[in-house]
CSV table of C-alpha atoms in Angstrom, one decimal:
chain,number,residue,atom,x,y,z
A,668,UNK,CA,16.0,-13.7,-24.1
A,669,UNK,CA,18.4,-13.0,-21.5
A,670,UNK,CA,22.0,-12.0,-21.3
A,671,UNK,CA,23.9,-11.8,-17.7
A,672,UNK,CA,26.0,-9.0,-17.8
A,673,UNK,CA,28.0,-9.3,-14.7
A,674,UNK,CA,27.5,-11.0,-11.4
A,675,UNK,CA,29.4,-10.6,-7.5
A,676,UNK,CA,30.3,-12.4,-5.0
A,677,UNK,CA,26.3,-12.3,-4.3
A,678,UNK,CA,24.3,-11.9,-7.4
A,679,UNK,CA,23.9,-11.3,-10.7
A,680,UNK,CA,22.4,-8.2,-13.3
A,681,UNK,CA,20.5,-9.9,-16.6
A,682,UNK,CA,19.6,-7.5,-19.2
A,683,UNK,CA,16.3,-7.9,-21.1
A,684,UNK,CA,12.2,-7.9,-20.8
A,685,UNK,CA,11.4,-8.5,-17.0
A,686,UNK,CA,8.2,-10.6,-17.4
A,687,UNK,CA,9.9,-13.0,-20.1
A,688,UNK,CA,13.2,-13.6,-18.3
A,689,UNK,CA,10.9,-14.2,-15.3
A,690,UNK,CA,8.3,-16.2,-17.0
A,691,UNK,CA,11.0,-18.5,-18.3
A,692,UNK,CA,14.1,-18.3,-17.1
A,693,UNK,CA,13.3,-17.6,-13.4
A,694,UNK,CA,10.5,-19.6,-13.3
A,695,UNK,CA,12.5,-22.4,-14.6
A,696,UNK,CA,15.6,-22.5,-11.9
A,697,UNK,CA,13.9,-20.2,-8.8
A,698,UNK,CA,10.5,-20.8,-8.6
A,699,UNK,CA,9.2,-20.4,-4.9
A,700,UNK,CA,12.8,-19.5,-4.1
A,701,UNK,CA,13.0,-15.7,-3.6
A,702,UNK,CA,12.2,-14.3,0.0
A,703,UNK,CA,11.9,-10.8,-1.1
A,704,UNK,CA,10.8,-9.1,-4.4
A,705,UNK,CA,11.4,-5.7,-4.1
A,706,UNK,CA,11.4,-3.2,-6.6
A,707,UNK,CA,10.0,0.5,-7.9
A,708,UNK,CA,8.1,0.2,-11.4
A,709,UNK,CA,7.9,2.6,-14.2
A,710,UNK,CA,5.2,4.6,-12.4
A,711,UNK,CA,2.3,5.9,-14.6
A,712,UNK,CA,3.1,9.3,-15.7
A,713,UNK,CA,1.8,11.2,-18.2
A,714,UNK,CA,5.0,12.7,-20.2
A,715,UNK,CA,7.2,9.8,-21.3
A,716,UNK,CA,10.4,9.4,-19.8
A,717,UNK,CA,13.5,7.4,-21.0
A,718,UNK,CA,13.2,4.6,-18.4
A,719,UNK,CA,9.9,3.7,-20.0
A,720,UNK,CA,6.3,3.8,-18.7
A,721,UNK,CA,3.0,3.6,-19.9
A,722,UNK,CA,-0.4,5.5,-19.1
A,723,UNK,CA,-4.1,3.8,-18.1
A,724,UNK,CA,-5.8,1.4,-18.8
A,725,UNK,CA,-2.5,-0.2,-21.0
A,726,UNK,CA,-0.5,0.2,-17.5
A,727,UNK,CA,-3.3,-1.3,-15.4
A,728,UNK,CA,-3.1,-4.5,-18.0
A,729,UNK,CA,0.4,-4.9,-17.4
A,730,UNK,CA,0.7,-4.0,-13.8
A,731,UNK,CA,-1.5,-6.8,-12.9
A,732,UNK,CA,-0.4,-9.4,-14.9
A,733,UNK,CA,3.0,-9.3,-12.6
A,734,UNK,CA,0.6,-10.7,-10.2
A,735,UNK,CA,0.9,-14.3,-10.9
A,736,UNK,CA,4.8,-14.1,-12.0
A,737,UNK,CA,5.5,-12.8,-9.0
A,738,UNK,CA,3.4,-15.3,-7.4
A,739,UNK,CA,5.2,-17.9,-8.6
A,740,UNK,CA,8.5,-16.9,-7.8
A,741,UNK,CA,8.4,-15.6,-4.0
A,742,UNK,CA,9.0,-18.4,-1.3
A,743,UNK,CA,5.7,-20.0,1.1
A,744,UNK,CA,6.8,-16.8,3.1
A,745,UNK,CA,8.4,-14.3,1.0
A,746,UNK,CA,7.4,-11.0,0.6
A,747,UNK,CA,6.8,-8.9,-2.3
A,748,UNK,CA,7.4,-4.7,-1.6
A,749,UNK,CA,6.4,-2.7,-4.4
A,750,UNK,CA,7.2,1.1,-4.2
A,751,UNK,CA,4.9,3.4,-6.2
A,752,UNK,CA,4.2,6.9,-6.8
A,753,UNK,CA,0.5,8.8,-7.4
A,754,UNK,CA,-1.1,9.0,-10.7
A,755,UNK,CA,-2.5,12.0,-12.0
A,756,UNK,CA,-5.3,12.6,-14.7
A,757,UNK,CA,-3.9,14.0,-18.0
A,758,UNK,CA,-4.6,17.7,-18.3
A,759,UNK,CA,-6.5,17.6,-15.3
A,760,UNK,CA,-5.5,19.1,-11.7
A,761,UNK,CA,-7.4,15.5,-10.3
A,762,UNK,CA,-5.5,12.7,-8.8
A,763,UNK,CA,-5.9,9.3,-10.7
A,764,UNK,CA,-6.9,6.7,-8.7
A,765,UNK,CA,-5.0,4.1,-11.1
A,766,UNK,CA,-2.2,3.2,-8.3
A,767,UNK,CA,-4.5,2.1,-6.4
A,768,UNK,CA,-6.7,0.4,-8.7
A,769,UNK,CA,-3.4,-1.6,-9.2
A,770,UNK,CA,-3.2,-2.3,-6.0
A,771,UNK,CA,-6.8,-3.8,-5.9
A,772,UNK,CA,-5.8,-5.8,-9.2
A,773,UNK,CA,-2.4,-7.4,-7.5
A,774,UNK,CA,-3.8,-8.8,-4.4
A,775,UNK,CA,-7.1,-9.7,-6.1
A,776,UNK,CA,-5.9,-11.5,-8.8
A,777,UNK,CA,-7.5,-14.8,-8.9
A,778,UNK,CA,-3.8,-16.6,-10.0
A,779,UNK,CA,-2.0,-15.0,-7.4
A,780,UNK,CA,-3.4,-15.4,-3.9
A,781,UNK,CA,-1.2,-11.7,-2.7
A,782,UNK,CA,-2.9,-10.0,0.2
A,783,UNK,CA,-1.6,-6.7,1.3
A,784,UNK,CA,0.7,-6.8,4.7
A,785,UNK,CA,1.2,-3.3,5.2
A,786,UNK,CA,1.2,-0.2,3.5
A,787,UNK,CA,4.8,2.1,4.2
A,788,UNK,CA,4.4,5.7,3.3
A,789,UNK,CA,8.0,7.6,1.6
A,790,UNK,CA,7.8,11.1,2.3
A,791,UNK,CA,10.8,13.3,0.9
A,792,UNK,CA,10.3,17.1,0.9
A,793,UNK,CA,13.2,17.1,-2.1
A,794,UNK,CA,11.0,16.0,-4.5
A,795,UNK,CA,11.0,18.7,-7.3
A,796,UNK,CA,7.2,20.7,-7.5
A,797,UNK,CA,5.0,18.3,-9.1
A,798,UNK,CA,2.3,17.6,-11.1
A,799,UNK,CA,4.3,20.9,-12.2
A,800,UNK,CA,1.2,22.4,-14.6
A,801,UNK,CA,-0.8,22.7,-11.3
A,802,UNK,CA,1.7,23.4,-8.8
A,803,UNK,CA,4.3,25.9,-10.0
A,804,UNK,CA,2.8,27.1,-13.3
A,805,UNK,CA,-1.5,27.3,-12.2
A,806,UNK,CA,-1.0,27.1,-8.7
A,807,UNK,CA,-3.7,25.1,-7.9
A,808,UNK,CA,-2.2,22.0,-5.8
A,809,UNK,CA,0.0,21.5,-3.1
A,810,UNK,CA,3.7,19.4,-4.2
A,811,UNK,CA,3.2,15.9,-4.3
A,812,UNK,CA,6.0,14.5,-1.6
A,813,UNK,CA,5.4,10.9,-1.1
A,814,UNK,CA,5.4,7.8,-2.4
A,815,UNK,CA,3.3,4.5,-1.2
A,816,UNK,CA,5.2,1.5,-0.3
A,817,UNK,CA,3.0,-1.8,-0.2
A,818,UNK,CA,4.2,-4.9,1.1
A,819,UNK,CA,2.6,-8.0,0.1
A,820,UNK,CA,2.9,-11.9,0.3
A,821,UNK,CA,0.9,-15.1,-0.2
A,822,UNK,CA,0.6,-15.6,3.5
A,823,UNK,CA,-0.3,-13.5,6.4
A,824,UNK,CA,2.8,-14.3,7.9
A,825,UNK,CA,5.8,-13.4,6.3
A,826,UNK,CA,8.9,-13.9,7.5
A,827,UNK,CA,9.5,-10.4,9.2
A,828,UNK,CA,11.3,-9.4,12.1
A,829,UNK,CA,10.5,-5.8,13.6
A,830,UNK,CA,13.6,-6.1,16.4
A,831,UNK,CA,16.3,-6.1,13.6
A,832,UNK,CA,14.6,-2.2,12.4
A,833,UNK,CA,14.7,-0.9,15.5
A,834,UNK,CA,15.1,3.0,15.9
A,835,UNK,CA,16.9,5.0,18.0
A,836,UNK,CA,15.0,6.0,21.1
A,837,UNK,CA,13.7,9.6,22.0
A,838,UNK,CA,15.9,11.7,23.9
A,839,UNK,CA,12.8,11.5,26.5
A,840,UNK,CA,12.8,7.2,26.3
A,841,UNK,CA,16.3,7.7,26.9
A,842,UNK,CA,15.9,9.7,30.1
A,843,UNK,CA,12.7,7.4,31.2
A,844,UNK,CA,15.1,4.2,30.8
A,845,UNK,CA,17.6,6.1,33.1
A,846,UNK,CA,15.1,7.1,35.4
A,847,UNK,CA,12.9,4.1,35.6
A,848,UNK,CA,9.8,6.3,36.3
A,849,UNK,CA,6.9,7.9,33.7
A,850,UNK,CA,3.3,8.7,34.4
A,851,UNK,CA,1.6,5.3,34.4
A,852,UNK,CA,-2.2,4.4,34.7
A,853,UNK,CA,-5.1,5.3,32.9
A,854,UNK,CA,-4.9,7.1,29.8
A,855,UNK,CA,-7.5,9.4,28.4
A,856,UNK,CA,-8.1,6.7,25.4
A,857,UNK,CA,-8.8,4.4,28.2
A,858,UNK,CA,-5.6,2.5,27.6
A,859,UNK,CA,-3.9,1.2,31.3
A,860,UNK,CA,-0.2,1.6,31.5
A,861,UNK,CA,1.2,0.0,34.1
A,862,UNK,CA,4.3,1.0,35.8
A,863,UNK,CA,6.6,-1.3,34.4
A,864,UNK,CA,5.6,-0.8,30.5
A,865,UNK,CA,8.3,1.4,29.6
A,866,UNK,CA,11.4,0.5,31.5
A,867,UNK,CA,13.0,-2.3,29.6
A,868,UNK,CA,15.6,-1.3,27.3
A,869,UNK,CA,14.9,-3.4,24.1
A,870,UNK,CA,17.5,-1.5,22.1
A,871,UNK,CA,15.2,1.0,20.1
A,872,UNK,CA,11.6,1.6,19.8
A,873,UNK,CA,9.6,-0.1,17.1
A,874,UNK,CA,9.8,1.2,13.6
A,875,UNK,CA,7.1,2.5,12.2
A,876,UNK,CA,5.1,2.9,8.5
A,877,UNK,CA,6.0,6.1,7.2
A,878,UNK,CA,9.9,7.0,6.7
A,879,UNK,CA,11.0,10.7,6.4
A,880,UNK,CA,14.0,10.9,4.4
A,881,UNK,CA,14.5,14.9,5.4
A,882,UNK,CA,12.9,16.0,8.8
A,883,UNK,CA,9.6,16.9,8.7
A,884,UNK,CA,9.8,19.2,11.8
A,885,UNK,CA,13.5,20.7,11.9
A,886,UNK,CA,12.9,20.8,15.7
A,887,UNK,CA,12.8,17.5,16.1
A,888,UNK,CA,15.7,14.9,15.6
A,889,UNK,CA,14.3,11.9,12.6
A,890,UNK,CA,14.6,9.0,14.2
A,891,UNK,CA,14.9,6.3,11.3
A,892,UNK,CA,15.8,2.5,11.9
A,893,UNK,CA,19.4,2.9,12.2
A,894,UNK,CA,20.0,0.5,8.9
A,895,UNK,CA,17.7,3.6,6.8
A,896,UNK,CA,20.2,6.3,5.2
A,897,UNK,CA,18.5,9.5,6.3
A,898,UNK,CA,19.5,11.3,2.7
A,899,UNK,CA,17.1,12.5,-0.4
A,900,UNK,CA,18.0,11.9,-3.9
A,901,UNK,CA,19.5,15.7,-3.9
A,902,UNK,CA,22.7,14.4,-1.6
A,903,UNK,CA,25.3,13.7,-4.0
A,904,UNK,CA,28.4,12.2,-1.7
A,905,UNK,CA,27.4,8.9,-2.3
A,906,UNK,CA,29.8,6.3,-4.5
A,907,UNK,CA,27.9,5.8,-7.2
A,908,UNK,CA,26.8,9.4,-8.2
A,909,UNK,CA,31.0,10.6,-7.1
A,910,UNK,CA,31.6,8.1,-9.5
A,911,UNK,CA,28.8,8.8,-12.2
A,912,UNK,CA,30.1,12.3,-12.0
A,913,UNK,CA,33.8,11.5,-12.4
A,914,UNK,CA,32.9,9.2,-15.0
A,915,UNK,CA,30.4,11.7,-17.4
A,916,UNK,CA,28.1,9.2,-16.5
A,917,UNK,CA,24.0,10.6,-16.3
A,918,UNK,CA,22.7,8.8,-13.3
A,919,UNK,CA,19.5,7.2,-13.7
A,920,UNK,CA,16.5,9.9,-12.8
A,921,UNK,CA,14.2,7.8,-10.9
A,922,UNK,CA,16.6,5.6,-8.5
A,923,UNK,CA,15.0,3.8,-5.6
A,924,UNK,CA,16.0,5.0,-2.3
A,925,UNK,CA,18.9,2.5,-0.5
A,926,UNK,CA,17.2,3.4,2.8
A,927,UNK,CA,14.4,1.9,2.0
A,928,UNK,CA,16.0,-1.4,0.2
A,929,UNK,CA,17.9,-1.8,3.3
A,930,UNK,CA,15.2,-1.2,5.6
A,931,UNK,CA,13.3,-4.3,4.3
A,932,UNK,CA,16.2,-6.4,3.4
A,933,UNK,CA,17.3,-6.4,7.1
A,934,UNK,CA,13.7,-6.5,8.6
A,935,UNK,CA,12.0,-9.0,5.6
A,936,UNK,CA,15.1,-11.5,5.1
A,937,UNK,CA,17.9,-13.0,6.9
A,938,UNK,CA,22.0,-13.6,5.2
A,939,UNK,CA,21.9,-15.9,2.1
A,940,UNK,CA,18.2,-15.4,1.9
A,941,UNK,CA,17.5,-14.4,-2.0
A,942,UNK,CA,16.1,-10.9,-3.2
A,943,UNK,CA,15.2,-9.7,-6.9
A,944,UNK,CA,14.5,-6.6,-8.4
A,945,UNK,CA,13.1,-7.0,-11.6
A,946,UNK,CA,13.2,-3.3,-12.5
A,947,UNK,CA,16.3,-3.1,-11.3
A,948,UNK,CA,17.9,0.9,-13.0
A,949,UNK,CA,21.0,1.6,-11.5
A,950,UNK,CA,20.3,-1.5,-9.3
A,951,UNK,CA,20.4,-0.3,-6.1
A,952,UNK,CA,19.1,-3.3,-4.8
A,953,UNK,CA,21.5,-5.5,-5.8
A,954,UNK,CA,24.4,-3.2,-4.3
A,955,UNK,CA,22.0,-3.1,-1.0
A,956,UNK,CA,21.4,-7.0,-1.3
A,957,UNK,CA,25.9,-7.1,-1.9
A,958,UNK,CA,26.3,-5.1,1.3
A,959,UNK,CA,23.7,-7.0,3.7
A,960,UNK,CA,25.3,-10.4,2.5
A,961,UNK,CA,22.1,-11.9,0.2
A,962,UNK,CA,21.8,-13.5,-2.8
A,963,UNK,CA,20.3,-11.6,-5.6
A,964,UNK,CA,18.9,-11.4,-9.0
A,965,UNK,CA,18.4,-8.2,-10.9
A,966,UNK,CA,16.8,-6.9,-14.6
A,967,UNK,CA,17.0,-4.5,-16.4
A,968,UNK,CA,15.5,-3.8,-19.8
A,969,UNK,CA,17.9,-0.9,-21.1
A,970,UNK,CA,21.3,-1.7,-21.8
A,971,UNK,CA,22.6,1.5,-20.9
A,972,UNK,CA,21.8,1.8,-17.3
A,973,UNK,CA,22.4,-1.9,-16.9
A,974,UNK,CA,25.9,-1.4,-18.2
A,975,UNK,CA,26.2,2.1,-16.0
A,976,UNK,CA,25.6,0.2,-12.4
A,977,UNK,CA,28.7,-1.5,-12.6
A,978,UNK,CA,30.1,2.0,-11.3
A,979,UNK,CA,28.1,0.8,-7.9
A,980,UNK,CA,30.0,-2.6,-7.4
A,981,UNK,CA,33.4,-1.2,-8.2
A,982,UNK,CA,33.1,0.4,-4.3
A,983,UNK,CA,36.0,-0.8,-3.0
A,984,UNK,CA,34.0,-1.3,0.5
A,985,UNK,CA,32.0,-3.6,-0.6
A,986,UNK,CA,34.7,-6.3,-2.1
A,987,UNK,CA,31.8,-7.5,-4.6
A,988,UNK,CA,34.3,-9.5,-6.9
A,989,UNK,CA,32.8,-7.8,-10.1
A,990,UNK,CA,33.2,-10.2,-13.1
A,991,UNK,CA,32.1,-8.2,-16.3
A,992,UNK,CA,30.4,-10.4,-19.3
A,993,UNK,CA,30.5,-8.4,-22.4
A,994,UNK,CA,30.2,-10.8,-25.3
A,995,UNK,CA,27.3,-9.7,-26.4
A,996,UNK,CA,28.5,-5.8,-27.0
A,997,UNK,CA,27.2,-4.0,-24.4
């Protein structure tokens, strides 16, 4: 049923079904152990892709039934984040409201007792043109360049910890902290500022729900937590794809971005605290998880980019003591 492949100083990868390693195995040794769940599903596309995903109303039935296995497994105030893409209809230029029909099913389920925390928004302009039939080929829609982000848990207070995301100030913050002086009073939205509101220096302002992996505005400097990579999935100068590449290894095509694993590790869990990713690809996650100094538990169902993410942990920088299991053949 399950099969560890290798494991670090920190974690471990397991190679098989997600919902049966986690509905035995998992549920076995770490029930109510894991802090944070974080992980990007097959989405719901309409062509089939070699990762594996199904379409309607067979995804819907299996999206939710994670509900209560994840559930199980997150901590009193642990945090599930779940990072998903839009659904379209097929052969139809309409938007599919099934993401969000999954979202309904997750925290709704009856076994589960999720609620939605926030909702994050992923906006990369490097995305290729898609749904590609109505936006390069018809014409008839604009790209899609985002992805939704939801963070859940079975209480309404998480463990979370906004001062540890902090981002960089504004070059104008900047120049009212050295000044000590900005219009204060009454605002036209009838807020009062008084004159003291903005002149401590708490090390950054407060992060805040949507991330922009590219600027939006090339006038104005992204200001993303200073633990969030500002890079797309186009940038290849990272260790894994140098090495994929030196290696004649494909990487995987649908890799979850490390900004946004290390975003939440540093903001939703504290050192030793125990992350899983129980889709995990190239496991990004457990190579952010390695770095950030937690515990972690990864899955993946196909053997082959299971066995290509050991590329990530043989960074020298990261000192993961790699130990390779390959009884089983992979």
């Amino acid at each position: 049923m399950k099969s560890e492949l290798y494991r670090t100083k920190y974690g471990k990868l397991l190679v098989g079904d997600s919902v049966k390693i986690s509905q035995s195995y998992l549920r076995k040794h770490y029930k109510n152990k894991f802090n944070l769940i974080i992980t990007s599903p097959p989405f719901p596309l309409n062509n089939k892709k070699q990762y594996g995903n199904l379409q309607g109303k067979e995804y819907y039935n299996w999206f939710i039934s994670l509900a209560p296995i994840f559930s199980d497994l997150l901590a009193d105030d642990g945090s599930l984040v779940i990072e998903i893409g839009n659904a379209w209809e097929p052969e139809r230029p309409v938007q599919s409201l099934l993401h969000l029909e999954c979202l309904f099913g997750l925290v709704n389920h009856p076994d589960a007792g999720l609620r939605l925390i926030q909702e994050f928004i992923c906006y990369n302009p490097s995305r290729l043109p898609s749904p590609a039939q109505w936006v390069t080929v018809n014409r008839l829609r604009t790209v899609d360049s985002y992805t939704h982000v939801w963070w859940m848990a079975k209480s309404d207070f998480p463990k979370a910890d906004n001062s540890k995301v902090l981002r960089p100030y504004s070059k104008s913050m900047e120049r009212l902290l050295q000044t000590q002086k900005f219009n204060s009073g009454k605002r036209p939205s009838e807020h009062n500022i008084s004159p003291s509101a903005f002149t401590k220096d708490n090390g950054g302002s407060i992060a805040h729900n949507l991330f922009e992996l590219e600027d939006i505005d090339s006038n104005r400097e992204v200001r993303l937590p200073h633990n969030v990579l500002s890079f797309s999935n186009t940038i290849s100068n990272d260790y894994y794809l140098k090495k994929c590449k030196q290696s004649g290894i494909t990487p995987h095509p649908a890799r979850m971005n490390s900004g946004l694993i290390n975003f939440f590790t540093e903001f939703l869990t504290d050192e030793n605290d125990l992350i899983l990713d129980p889709f995990a690809g190239s496991n990004t996650t457990g190579y952010c998880a390695e770095k950030y100094k937690r515990q972690w538990i990864a899955i993946e169902a196909n053997e082959k980019y299971a066995s290509d993410s050991i590329v990530r942990f043989e960074d020298p920088e990261l000192n993961s003591k790699l130990k390779i299991n390959r009884k089983d053949g992979m």
